[in-house]
Amino acid sequence: MITTRGTLQARLFWAFTLVTVIAAAFPAIFSRNTLYKDRFELAQQQALTQASVIKSLLDAGSDETVIQALLTSIRDAGARMTLTDKDGKVLRDSHVGGEALLRMDNHGDRPEIEAAHREGRGISLRHSNTLGIDAMYAAVTLANGDVLRLAVPQASVRSGLEREFSMLGLAVACVAAICLLLSIFITRRFRNGIDSMAEVVAVIAKNKGGKRLLAVPGREFLPLAYAVNRMAENIEEYVRTTTDQHTQLEVILDSVHEGILVLGPTGNIRRYNRAVQTLFPDIGEALGKQLIEGIPVPALQRRVEDILNADLPDDYEHEDDAVHFELGGRFLVAHISQPVAKNQSLGAVIVIYDATHIMRLERVRRDFVANVSHELRTPLTAITGYAEALVGLEELDPAHRNFANIIHKHAQALGRVISDLLALARIEDTKEKIQLAPISPAQPLHEALRLCAEQVETKGLRTVIEMDEDVLVMGNASLLTQVFRNLFENACRYSPEGGEIVVSGTSSGKEMLFSMKDQGPGIPKEELTRIFERLYQVKKQRNSGASGIGLAISKHIIERHGGKIWAESPYRGFATAMLFTLPLAGKR
C-alpha cells in the first residue's frame, strides 16, 4: 500500500518549519536593530544632556575648586571629561594630569570636537585608547570658545542590549518550538487521515465491495471523499455488469456446437470455447501461443497471417474466408472473420465446425450422381439410336415421325445433362490433380469460339475479342476451353438476334481478369450468386433448353485453377457480364 509517510508529511513539516523560521527570524532581526538603535540614541541624548549640564556650570564662572571636583566626580563615575581650547589643545582631563597632560595629542581632529566647533555640539561612538573601552563622546562649545568633551562608557548599554537580545532569542526559540510541535501534530494528524483514505481507496481498487470513505481529515477533503465514494459505486456497478456479460458470453460460447477461437493482433490464441477443446484436446497448452501450435494445419496458419498482415482500408467490409482441411480422419471447415478495424485488440475470430458427416453425404451424392449418370448412358444411347431409326423409316406416318423426333430431341438433351453431370463429378473430385502449365488464354478462347460458331452464325451475332495474346496464364487448355465454351453458349443463348458479345482480358497485379459481356435480358440481382449452383436456372429463362450445369462446371474449373468467377448485371453498358480471374505466368 502506498502511504504519505516520508513524502507528504515530510514536505508539510519542512514547509511549516520554513514558515516558522521566516516568521520568527524577521521580527527578531527587526526588533534587534530597533533596540540597538533606540538604546544608542538614548545614550547619545544622555551624554549630550550631561555635557550641557557641565557646560552650564562652567559658563557660570566656576573656580578651580569646582572644576577639580567635577573632574574627580566624573572620573569616579567611570566617565571622562576633557577640556580643549579652540585650537584643540587639551587643557584639562579627568584621567590625565601633570606633565602627561602636556604630552597629550591635539584633539582638534576628533570628530565630535570638529562638530562642536561647527555646530556647537557633536557626538560620536568609538574606542577610547585612554580608557581602553568603547565610549560615547559628546562635545559642546563653552561660552569662552573652549570645548568640553564628555566620554561615557558603553559597556552598560551593551550588556543591557545583550540581556534583552537573550530574552528576545529565548522568546523566539520558544515560539518556534511551539510552532514546530504544532506542525508535527497537524501533519501527523493530516497524514493519518490521508493514510486512512488511502487504505479505503486501496480496498475499493481491489473491488472487495461495500467499503466507503466515512471519515476525512478535513472539510477540504469532502469533495474528494464524495468523488471516491461515487467512483466505488461506479466500479462495483461496472464489475457487476462486466461479470454478468462475461458469464453470459461464456454460457453462449460453451453452448455453441461450433468451435470458436479468438486471436490477438499477432495471431496468438486468446480465447476458445468448449467445442474447440472437444475438437482439439491439446488446445489449452497453446493458449497465448500461435495458432499452429494448437491446430497443426499450415494452410490455416498461412491464411490467418495473410488476413492479419493485409493492409486493409478503414472502411473495408470484411468477408468470411473458409479453409477446408482434414485432421485426424475428420473433415473440418474454418471460417476466418477478418479484423473489424485497425489498431484493435481483436485480431480475428475463427469458427470451426466438423463437416465430416456433410462431406460423406456429399461424396455419397457425387458417387450416386456419377453412378446413376453412368448407368443411364447405356439405355439412353439405345433410346437415341432407336429414335433415329424410327425417324429414318419412310413408311412412318407424319404423326408417328413427329413423336419419334420429340423422343430423339429429349434423349439428346438428357444425354447432354448426363455428360455434364459426369464432367462435374470428375471436376469436383479434388483427389484428381489438374495439370497446369503456362498457356496463352487466346488459344482456348478461339477453340471455344470455333465450337460455338454454328450458334453465333444462326443468330447473326458479332463477337469482339480484346486481349493481349502475349500474356500467359497458369492453366489447363482443355478445361479452359470448356469454361469459355460454356460462357459462349450462355451468351449466344440469351443474346438477341444480331447482338454483340465482347470478350476481354486485362492483366492486373498477379492475375488476369476476363470478362464476357452480352446484350441479353440480364439477371436479377438476387439471383446473381445462385446461377453457379448446379441445375439452377433463372426463373424467367428456365425453358431456354440449358441444363443448368455449365456455370457450375465453369465455377469448379476456375476455382481449381486458383481463380474466382462471378457475374454482374448490368455491367459497363451491357446487360450481363461473366467475370473470372486466372493467375498470371508472365509473357512469352
Coordinates of C-alpha atoms in Angstrom, one line a residue:
M1 CA 0.0 0.0 0.0
I2 CA 1.3 3.5 -0.8
T3 CA 1.2 5.9 2.2
T4 CA 2.1 9.6 2.7
R5 CA 4.8 8.8 5.3
G6 CA 8.1 10.3 4.4
T7 CA 6.6 12.2 1.5
L8 CA 3.6 14.5 2.0
Q9 CA 4.2 14.6 5.8
A10 CA 7.9 15.5 5.4
R11 CA 7.1 18.2 2.8
L12 CA 4.4 19.7 5.1
F13 CA 6.7 19.5 8.1
W14 CA 9.6 21.3 6.3
A15 CA 7.2 23.8 4.9
F16 CA 5.9 24.6 8.4
T17 CA 9.5 24.8 9.6
L18 CA 10.4 27.2 6.9
V19 CA 7.4 29.4 7.6
T20 CA 8.1 29.3 11.3
V21 CA 11.8 30.3 10.8
I22 CA 10.9 33.1 8.5
A23 CA 8.1 34.3 10.8
A24 CA 10.4 34.3 13.8
A25 CA 13.6 35.5 12.2
F26 CA 12.3 38.6 10.6
P27 CA 10.7 40.1 13.7
A28 CA 13.8 39.1 15.8
I29 CA 16.1 40.8 13.3
F30 CA 13.9 43.9 13.1
S31 CA 13.5 44.0 16.9
R32 CA 17.2 43.7 17.4
N33 CA 18.0 46.5 15.1
T34 CA 15.3 48.7 16.6
L35 CA 16.5 48.1 20.2
Y36 CA 20.1 48.7 19.2
K37 CA 19.2 52.0 17.5
D38 CA 16.9 53.1 20.3
R39 CA 19.5 52.3 23.1
F40 CA 22.3 54.2 21.4
E41 CA 20.1 57.1 20.5
L42 CA 19.2 57.3 24.2
A43 CA 22.8 57.0 25.2
Q44 CA 23.6 59.9 22.9
Q45 CA 20.9 62.1 24.3
Q46 CA 22.0 61.3 27.9
A47 CA 25.7 62.1 27.1
L48 CA 24.7 65.4 25.4
T49 CA 22.4 66.2 28.4
Q50 CA 25.2 65.6 30.9
A51 CA 27.7 67.6 28.8
S52 CA 25.2 70.5 28.6
V53 CA 24.7 70.5 32.4
I54 CA 28.5 70.6 33.0
K55 CA 28.7 73.4 30.3
S56 CA 26.2 75.4 32.3
L57 CA 28.3 75.1 35.5
L58 CA 31.5 76.1 33.7
D59 CA 29.9 79.0 31.8
A60 CA 28.6 80.3 35.2
G61 CA 32.2 81.0 36.2
S62 CA 33.2 78.1 38.4
D63 CA 36.5 78.4 40.2
E64 CA 39.4 75.9 40.3
T65 CA 37.9 74.0 43.2
V66 CA 34.6 73.4 41.5
I67 CA 36.4 72.3 38.3
Q68 CA 38.6 69.8 40.2
A69 CA 35.6 68.4 42.0
L70 CA 33.8 67.9 38.7
L71 CA 36.8 66.1 37.2
T72 CA 37.1 63.9 40.3
S73 CA 33.4 63.0 40.4
I74 CA 33.3 62.3 36.7
R75 CA 36.4 60.0 36.9
D76 CA 34.9 58.2 39.9
A77 CA 31.6 57.7 37.9
G78 CA 33.7 55.9 35.3
A79 CA 33.3 58.6 32.7
R80 CA 35.9 61.0 31.3
M81 CA 35.9 64.8 30.9
T82 CA 38.2 66.7 28.7
L83 CA 38.6 70.5 28.1
T84 CA 40.3 71.8 25.0
D85 CA 40.9 75.3 23.7
K86 CA 39.5 76.5 20.4
D87 CA 42.7 75.0 18.7
G88 CA 42.2 71.6 20.1
K89 CA 44.9 71.7 22.7
V90 CA 44.0 69.7 25.8
L91 CA 43.7 72.0 28.8
R92 CA 42.3 69.6 31.4
D93 CA 41.5 65.9 31.5
S94 CA 39.9 63.8 34.3
H95 CA 42.3 60.9 33.7
V96 CA 45.5 62.7 32.8
G97 CA 47.4 65.4 34.8
G98 CA 50.8 66.9 35.2
E99 CA 53.4 66.5 32.5
A100 CA 51.4 63.8 30.8
L101 CA 48.7 66.4 30.1
L102 CA 51.3 68.4 28.2
R103 CA 52.3 65.5 26.1
M104 CA 48.7 64.6 25.0
D105 CA 47.9 64.8 21.3
N106 CA 45.9 67.7 19.9
H107 CA 42.3 66.8 19.9
G108 CA 41.2 69.2 17.2
D109 CA 40.8 66.4 14.7
R110 CA 38.4 64.4 16.8
P111 CA 35.0 64.1 15.0
E112 CA 32.9 65.2 18.0
I113 CA 35.2 68.3 18.6
E114 CA 35.1 69.3 14.9
A115 CA 31.3 69.1 15.0
A116 CA 31.3 71.2 18.2
H117 CA 33.3 73.9 16.5
R118 CA 31.0 73.9 13.6
E119 CA 27.6 73.4 15.2
G120 CA 28.1 74.0 18.9
R121 CA 27.8 70.3 19.8
G122 CA 29.0 67.0 18.4
I123 CA 28.6 63.2 19.2
S124 CA 30.4 60.1 18.1
L125 CA 30.8 56.4 19.2
R126 CA 34.3 54.9 19.1
H127 CA 37.0 53.2 21.1
S128 CA 38.9 55.2 23.7
N129 CA 42.6 54.4 23.8
T130 CA 43.0 56.2 27.2
L131 CA 40.1 54.3 28.8
G132 CA 40.5 51.1 26.7
I133 CA 36.8 50.8 26.2
D134 CA 34.1 51.8 23.7
A135 CA 32.7 55.2 24.7
M136 CA 30.1 57.7 23.6
Y137 CA 31.8 61.1 23.0
A138 CA 29.6 64.2 23.5
A139 CA 31.2 67.6 22.9
V140 CA 29.8 71.1 23.4
T141 CA 31.3 74.6 22.9
L142 CA 31.7 76.8 26.0
A143 CA 31.0 80.5 26.1
N144 CA 34.7 81.3 26.0
G145 CA 35.3 79.2 22.9
D146 CA 36.8 76.2 24.6
V147 CA 35.3 72.8 24.0
L148 CA 34.0 70.4 26.7
R149 CA 34.1 66.7 25.8
L150 CA 32.4 64.0 27.9
A151 CA 33.2 60.3 27.2
V152 CA 30.6 57.9 28.6
P153 CA 31.4 54.2 28.6
Q154 CA 29.0 52.0 26.6
A155 CA 29.6 48.7 28.4
S156 CA 26.4 49.0 30.4
V157 CA 24.5 49.8 27.3
R158 CA 25.9 46.8 25.5
S159 CA 25.3 44.5 28.5
G160 CA 21.8 45.7 28.7
L161 CA 21.3 45.0 25.0
E162 CA 22.8 41.6 25.3
R163 CA 20.3 40.7 28.1
E164 CA 17.4 42.0 26.0
F165 CA 18.7 40.1 23.0
S166 CA 19.0 36.9 25.0
M167 CA 15.4 37.3 26.3
L168 CA 14.3 38.0 22.7
G169 CA 16.1 35.0 21.4
L170 CA 14.7 32.8 24.1
A171 CA 11.2 34.0 23.3
V172 CA 11.7 33.4 19.6
A173 CA 13.1 29.9 20.3
C174 CA 10.1 29.1 22.5
V175 CA 7.6 30.3 19.8
A176 CA 9.5 28.4 17.1
A177 CA 9.5 25.2 19.2
I178 CA 5.8 25.6 19.9
C179 CA 5.1 26.1 16.2
L180 CA 7.2 23.1 15.2
L181 CA 5.4 20.9 17.8
L182 CA 2.1 22.1 16.4
S183 CA 3.3 21.4 12.8
I184 CA 4.3 17.9 13.8
F185 CA 0.9 17.3 15.4
I186 CA -1.0 18.8 12.5
T187 CA 1.0 17.0 9.8
R188 CA 0.8 13.7 11.7
R189 CA -3.0 14.0 12.1
F190 CA -3.2 15.0 8.4
R191 CA -1.0 12.1 7.4
N192 CA -3.1 9.6 9.4
G193 CA -6.2 10.9 7.7
I194 CA -4.6 10.6 4.3
D195 CA -3.4 7.1 5.1
S196 CA -6.9 6.0 6.2
M197 CA -8.3 7.4 3.0
A198 CA -5.6 5.6 1.0
E199 CA -6.4 2.3 2.7
V200 CA -10.1 2.7 1.9
V201 CA -9.2 3.6 -1.7
A202 CA -6.9 0.6 -1.9
V203 CA -9.7 -1.7 -0.7
I204 CA -12.0 -0.1 -3.3
A205 CA -9.4 -0.7 -6.0
K206 CA -9.3 -4.4 -5.1
N207 CA -13.1 -4.4 -5.6
K208 CA -13.8 -6.0 -2.3
G209 CA -17.1 -4.1 -2.2
G210 CA -19.0 -2.2 0.4
K211 CA -16.1 -0.1 1.5
R212 CA -16.7 3.7 1.7
L213 CA -14.9 6.8 2.9
L214 CA -16.8 7.9 6.1
A215 CA -14.1 10.0 7.8
V216 CA -11.9 12.6 6.2
P217 CA -9.0 14.7 7.7
G218 CA -10.8 18.0 7.0
R219 CA -13.7 19.6 5.3
E220 CA -11.5 20.4 2.3
F221 CA -11.4 16.6 1.5
L222 CA -15.2 16.3 1.4
P223 CA -15.4 16.7 -2.4
L224 CA -12.6 14.1 -2.7
A225 CA -14.5 11.7 -0.4
Y226 CA -17.7 12.2 -2.4
A227 CA -15.9 11.5 -5.6
V228 CA -14.1 8.4 -4.2
N229 CA -17.4 7.0 -2.9
R230 CA -19.1 7.7 -6.3
M231 CA -16.2 6.0 -8.0
A232 CA -16.6 3.0 -5.8
E233 CA -20.3 2.7 -6.7
N234 CA -19.5 3.0 -10.4
I235 CA -16.7 0.4 -10.2
E236 CA -19.0 -2.0 -8.4
E237 CA -21.7 -1.4 -10.9
Y238 CA -19.2 -1.9 -13.8
V239 CA -17.8 -5.0 -12.3
R240 CA -21.3 -6.5 -11.8
T241 CA -22.2 -5.6 -15.4
T242 CA -18.9 -6.9 -16.8
T243 CA -19.2 -10.1 -14.7
D244 CA -22.8 -10.7 -16.0
Q245 CA -21.7 -10.1 -19.6
H246 CA -18.7 -12.4 -19.1
T247 CA -20.8 -15.1 -17.7
Q248 CA -23.4 -14.7 -20.4
L249 CA -20.6 -14.8 -23.1
E250 CA -19.1 -17.9 -21.5
V251 CA -22.5 -19.6 -21.4
I252 CA -23.2 -18.7 -25.0
L253 CA -19.8 -19.7 -26.3
D254 CA -19.9 -23.0 -24.5
S255 CA -23.5 -23.8 -25.7
V256 CA -22.5 -23.3 -29.3
H257 CA -21.7 -26.6 -31.1
E258 CA -19.2 -24.9 -33.4
G259 CA -15.7 -24.2 -32.2
I260 CA -14.9 -20.5 -31.7
L261 CA -11.3 -19.2 -31.5
V262 CA -10.4 -15.6 -30.7
L263 CA -7.0 -14.5 -31.9
G264 CA -5.0 -11.4 -30.9
P265 CA -3.5 -8.9 -33.4
T266 CA -0.4 -11.1 -33.8
G267 CA -2.3 -14.3 -34.3
N268 CA -1.9 -15.6 -30.8
I269 CA -4.7 -17.7 -29.2
R270 CA -6.6 -15.6 -26.7
R271 CA -9.8 -17.5 -26.1
Y272 CA -11.7 -20.6 -27.1
N273 CA -14.9 -22.4 -26.2
R274 CA -15.7 -25.9 -25.1
A275 CA -16.3 -27.1 -28.7
V276 CA -12.8 -26.2 -29.7
Q277 CA -11.4 -28.2 -26.8
T278 CA -13.5 -31.1 -27.9
L279 CA -12.1 -30.9 -31.4
F280 CA -8.5 -30.3 -30.3
P281 CA -7.9 -31.6 -26.7
D282 CA -4.4 -30.1 -26.5
I283 CA -5.6 -26.5 -27.3
G284 CA -5.2 -25.5 -23.7
E285 CA -1.4 -25.8 -23.8
A286 CA -1.3 -23.4 -26.8
L287 CA -3.2 -20.6 -25.0
G288 CA -1.3 -17.3 -25.8
K289 CA 0.8 -19.0 -28.5
Q290 CA 0.4 -19.1 -32.2
L291 CA -2.5 -20.9 -33.9
I292 CA -0.4 -23.6 -35.5
E293 CA 0.8 -24.8 -32.0
G294 CA -2.8 -25.6 -31.1
I295 CA -4.1 -26.6 -34.5
P296 CA -1.3 -28.1 -36.6
V297 CA -2.6 -27.0 -40.0
P298 CA -0.1 -24.9 -42.0
A299 CA -2.8 -23.8 -44.6
L300 CA -4.9 -22.3 -41.8
Q301 CA -1.9 -20.6 -40.2
R302 CA -0.9 -19.1 -43.5
R303 CA -4.4 -17.8 -44.2
V304 CA -4.6 -16.2 -40.8
E305 CA -1.2 -14.5 -41.3
D306 CA -2.4 -13.2 -44.7
I307 CA -5.5 -11.7 -43.2
L308 CA -3.8 -10.1 -40.2
N309 CA -1.0 -8.7 -42.4
A310 CA -3.2 -7.4 -45.1
D311 CA -3.2 -3.6 -45.4
L312 CA -7.0 -3.1 -45.5
P313 CA -8.7 0.4 -45.6
D314 CA -10.6 1.5 -42.6
D315 CA -14.0 1.3 -44.4
Y316 CA -13.3 -2.3 -45.7
E317 CA -16.2 -4.6 -45.2
H318 CA -14.7 -7.9 -44.1
E319 CA -15.8 -11.2 -45.5
D320 CA -15.5 -14.7 -44.1
D321 CA -12.7 -16.8 -45.5
A322 CA -13.2 -20.6 -45.3
V323 CA -10.4 -23.0 -45.1
H324 CA -11.1 -26.7 -45.6
F325 CA -8.8 -29.3 -44.1
E326 CA -8.6 -32.9 -42.9
L327 CA -7.2 -33.7 -39.5
G328 CA -7.4 -37.0 -37.6
G329 CA -9.8 -38.6 -40.1
R330 CA -12.3 -35.7 -39.8
F331 CA -13.1 -33.0 -42.4
L332 CA -13.2 -29.6 -40.8
V333 CA -14.1 -26.2 -42.1
A334 CA -12.7 -23.0 -40.6
H335 CA -14.4 -19.6 -41.3
I336 CA -12.0 -16.7 -40.5
S337 CA -13.5 -13.3 -39.8
Q338 CA -11.2 -10.5 -40.7
P339 CA -10.4 -7.7 -38.3
V340 CA -13.3 -5.2 -37.9
A341 CA -10.9 -2.2 -37.8
K342 CA -7.2 -1.4 -37.5
N343 CA -5.5 -0.9 -34.1
Q344 CA -7.9 -3.1 -32.3
S345 CA -7.0 -5.6 -29.6
L346 CA -9.0 -8.2 -31.6
G347 CA -7.1 -9.8 -34.4
A348 CA -9.5 -12.3 -35.9
V349 CA -12.3 -14.8 -35.0
I350 CA -12.3 -18.3 -36.3
V351 CA -15.4 -20.5 -36.4
I352 CA -14.6 -24.2 -36.8
Y353 CA -17.1 -26.9 -37.4
D354 CA -16.9 -30.6 -38.1
A355 CA -18.1 -31.2 -41.7
T356 CA -17.2 -34.9 -41.8
H357 CA -20.8 -36.1 -42.0
I358 CA -21.7 -33.5 -44.6
M359 CA -18.6 -34.4 -46.6
R360 CA -19.5 -38.0 -46.5
L361 CA -23.0 -37.3 -47.6
E362 CA -21.6 -35.0 -50.4
R363 CA -19.3 -37.8 -51.5
V364 CA -22.2 -40.3 -51.5
R365 CA -24.3 -37.8 -53.5
R366 CA -21.5 -37.3 -56.1
D367 CA -20.9 -41.0 -56.3
F368 CA -24.6 -41.6 -56.7
V369 CA -25.0 -39.0 -59.4
A370 CA -21.9 -40.3 -61.2
N371 CA -23.1 -43.9 -61.0
V372 CA -26.7 -43.1 -62.0
S373 CA -25.5 -41.0 -64.8
H374 CA -23.1 -43.7 -66.0
E375 CA -25.8 -46.3 -65.8
L376 CA -28.3 -44.1 -67.7
R377 CA -25.9 -43.7 -70.6
T378 CA -26.4 -47.2 -72.0
P379 CA -30.3 -47.2 -72.1
L380 CA -30.2 -43.5 -73.2
T381 CA -27.9 -44.5 -76.1
A382 CA -30.3 -47.2 -77.1
I383 CA -33.3 -44.8 -76.9
T384 CA -31.4 -42.2 -79.0
G385 CA -30.5 -44.9 -81.6
Y386 CA -34.0 -46.3 -81.9
A387 CA -35.4 -42.8 -82.1
E388 CA -33.1 -42.0 -85.0
A389 CA -34.1 -45.3 -86.7
L390 CA -37.8 -44.5 -86.4
V391 CA -37.3 -41.1 -87.8
G392 CA -35.5 -42.6 -90.8
L393 CA -38.3 -45.1 -91.7
E394 CA -40.0 -44.0 -94.9
E395 CA -43.3 -45.7 -94.3
L396 CA -43.7 -43.9 -90.9
D397 CA -46.8 -41.6 -91.0
P398 CA -46.2 -37.9 -90.1
A399 CA -47.7 -38.1 -86.6
H400 CA -45.5 -41.0 -85.6
R401 CA -42.5 -39.3 -87.2
N402 CA -43.2 -36.2 -85.0
F403 CA -43.3 -38.4 -81.9
A404 CA -40.0 -40.0 -82.9
N405 CA -38.4 -36.6 -83.4
I406 CA -39.6 -35.5 -79.9
I407 CA -38.2 -38.6 -78.4
H408 CA -34.9 -38.1 -80.2
K409 CA -34.7 -34.4 -79.2
H410 CA -35.3 -35.0 -75.5
A411 CA -33.0 -38.1 -75.5
Q412 CA -30.2 -35.8 -76.8
A413 CA -30.9 -33.2 -74.2
L414 CA -30.9 -35.8 -71.5
G415 CA -27.6 -37.1 -72.8
R416 CA -26.1 -33.6 -72.6
V417 CA -27.3 -33.3 -69.0
I418 CA -25.7 -36.7 -68.1
S419 CA -22.4 -35.8 -69.8
D420 CA -22.4 -32.5 -67.9
L421 CA -23.1 -34.3 -64.6
L422 CA -20.3 -36.8 -65.2
A423 CA -17.9 -33.9 -66.1
L424 CA -19.0 -32.1 -63.0
A425 CA -18.4 -35.2 -60.8
R426 CA -14.9 -35.6 -62.3
I427 CA -14.1 -31.9 -61.6
E428 CA -15.5 -32.0 -58.1
D429 CA -13.2 -34.9 -57.3
T430 CA -10.4 -32.9 -55.5
K431 CA -8.2 -36.0 -55.5
E432 CA -7.8 -35.8 -59.2
K433 CA -4.9 -33.4 -59.9
I434 CA -5.2 -30.8 -62.7
Q435 CA -2.1 -30.3 -64.8
L436 CA -1.4 -26.6 -65.1
A437 CA 1.1 -25.0 -67.4
P438 CA 1.8 -21.5 -68.8
I439 CA -0.5 -21.0 -71.8
S440 CA -1.9 -18.2 -73.8
P441 CA -5.6 -17.7 -72.9
A442 CA -6.3 -16.8 -76.5
Q443 CA -5.8 -20.5 -77.6
P444 CA -8.7 -22.0 -75.6
L445 CA -10.8 -18.9 -76.3
H446 CA -10.5 -19.3 -80.1
E447 CA -11.1 -23.0 -79.8
A448 CA -14.3 -22.4 -77.8
L449 CA -15.4 -19.8 -80.4
R450 CA -14.9 -22.4 -83.1
L451 CA -17.0 -24.9 -81.3
C452 CA -19.8 -22.3 -80.9
A453 CA -19.6 -21.0 -84.5
E454 CA -22.9 -22.6 -85.5
Q455 CA -24.8 -20.8 -82.7
V456 CA -23.1 -17.5 -83.5
E457 CA -24.0 -17.7 -87.2
T458 CA -27.5 -18.9 -86.5
K459 CA -28.4 -15.7 -84.5
G460 CA -26.1 -13.4 -86.6
L461 CA -24.1 -12.4 -83.5
R462 CA -21.0 -10.3 -83.7
T463 CA -18.0 -11.3 -81.4
V464 CA -15.3 -8.9 -80.3
I465 CA -12.1 -10.1 -78.6
E466 CA -9.9 -7.6 -76.7
M467 CA -7.0 -9.5 -75.3
D468 CA -3.2 -9.3 -75.3
E469 CA -2.2 -12.7 -76.8
D470 CA 1.4 -12.4 -75.5
V471 CA 0.2 -12.7 -71.8
L472 CA 0.5 -16.2 -70.3
V473 CA -1.6 -17.7 -67.5
M474 CA -1.3 -20.9 -65.5
G475 CA -4.0 -23.1 -66.8
N476 CA -5.2 -26.3 -68.4
A477 CA -6.1 -25.7 -72.1
S478 CA -8.9 -28.3 -72.4
L479 CA -10.6 -27.2 -69.2
L480 CA -10.3 -23.5 -70.0
T481 CA -11.8 -24.3 -73.4
Q482 CA -14.7 -25.9 -71.7
V483 CA -15.1 -22.7 -69.5
F484 CA -15.0 -20.4 -72.5
R485 CA -17.4 -22.7 -74.4
N486 CA -20.0 -22.8 -71.5
L487 CA -19.8 -19.0 -71.2
F488 CA -20.1 -18.5 -75.0
E489 CA -23.1 -20.9 -75.2
N490 CA -24.9 -19.0 -72.4
A491 CA -24.1 -15.6 -74.1
C492 CA -25.3 -16.9 -77.5
R493 CA -28.4 -18.5 -76.0
Y494 CA -29.6 -15.3 -74.3
S495 CA -28.3 -12.6 -76.8
P496 CA -30.9 -11.1 -79.1
E497 CA -30.7 -11.6 -82.9
G498 CA -27.8 -9.6 -84.3
G499 CA -26.4 -8.8 -80.9
E500 CA -22.8 -8.3 -79.8
I501 CA -20.6 -10.4 -77.5
V502 CA -17.4 -8.8 -76.2
V503 CA -14.6 -10.9 -74.6
S504 CA -11.8 -9.0 -72.9
G505 CA -8.8 -9.9 -70.8
T506 CA -6.6 -7.5 -68.8
S507 CA -3.7 -8.2 -66.5
S508 CA -3.6 -6.7 -63.0
G509 CA -1.0 -7.5 -60.4
K510 CA -0.6 -11.2 -60.2
E511 CA -3.7 -12.2 -62.0
M512 CA -5.6 -11.7 -65.3
L513 CA -9.2 -10.6 -65.3
F514 CA -11.5 -12.0 -68.1
S515 CA -15.0 -10.7 -68.9
M516 CA -17.6 -11.9 -71.4
K517 CA -20.4 -9.3 -71.9
D518 CA -23.6 -9.8 -73.8
Q519 CA -26.8 -7.8 -74.5
G520 CA -29.2 -10.4 -73.1
P521 CA -32.2 -9.8 -70.8
G522 CA -30.0 -9.5 -67.7
I523 CA -30.0 -11.4 -64.4
P524 CA -32.0 -10.2 -61.3
K525 CA -29.7 -9.0 -58.5
E526 CA -31.0 -11.6 -56.0
E527 CA -30.1 -14.5 -58.4
L528 CA -26.5 -13.4 -59.3
T529 CA -25.0 -15.6 -56.6
R530 CA -27.1 -18.6 -57.3
I531 CA -26.6 -19.1 -61.1
F532 CA -23.4 -21.0 -60.4
E533 CA -25.3 -23.7 -58.5
R534 CA -25.8 -27.0 -60.3
L535 CA -29.2 -27.3 -62.1
Y536 CA -30.2 -23.8 -61.1
Q537 CA -31.8 -21.6 -63.8
V538 CA -33.1 -18.0 -63.6
K539 CA -36.9 -18.3 -63.3
K540 CA -37.8 -16.4 -66.4
Q541 CA -35.3 -18.4 -68.5
R542 CA -36.0 -22.0 -67.3
N543 CA -37.3 -23.1 -70.7
S544 CA -34.2 -21.9 -72.6
G545 CA -33.0 -25.5 -73.2
A546 CA -29.9 -25.2 -70.9
S547 CA -29.1 -27.9 -68.4
G548 CA -28.2 -25.5 -65.6
I549 CA -24.8 -27.3 -65.1
G550 CA -22.5 -25.4 -67.4
L551 CA -21.9 -22.5 -65.0
A552 CA -21.4 -24.9 -62.0
I553 CA -18.7 -26.7 -64.1
S554 CA -17.1 -23.4 -65.0
K555 CA -17.0 -22.4 -61.3
H556 CA -15.3 -25.5 -60.2
I557 CA -12.7 -25.4 -63.0
I558 CA -11.8 -21.7 -62.3
E559 CA -11.5 -22.5 -58.6
R560 CA -9.3 -25.5 -59.3
H561 CA -7.1 -23.1 -61.2
G562 CA -6.8 -20.8 -58.2
G563 CA -9.1 -18.1 -59.5
K564 CA -12.6 -16.7 -58.9
I565 CA -15.7 -16.4 -61.0
W566 CA -18.8 -14.2 -60.6
A567 CA -21.5 -12.4 -62.6
E568 CA -22.6 -8.7 -62.7
S569 CA -25.7 -7.3 -64.2
P570 CA -25.7 -4.7 -65.6
Y571 CA -22.0 -4.1 -66.4
R572 CA -20.5 -1.1 -68.3
G573 CA -23.2 -0.6 -70.8
F574 CA -24.0 -4.4 -71.3
A575 CA -26.9 -6.3 -69.8
T576 CA -24.8 -9.1 -68.3
A577 CA -21.1 -9.9 -67.8
M578 CA -19.4 -13.1 -66.7
L579 CA -16.1 -12.4 -65.0
F580 CA -13.3 -14.6 -63.7
T581 CA -9.6 -14.4 -62.8
L582 CA -6.6 -16.7 -63.5
P583 CA -3.1 -16.5 -62.1
L584 CA -0.5 -14.9 -64.4
A585 CA 2.5 -16.8 -65.6
G586 CA 4.3 -13.9 -67.4
K587 CA 4.8 -13.1 -71.1
R588 CA 6.1 -15.1 -74.0

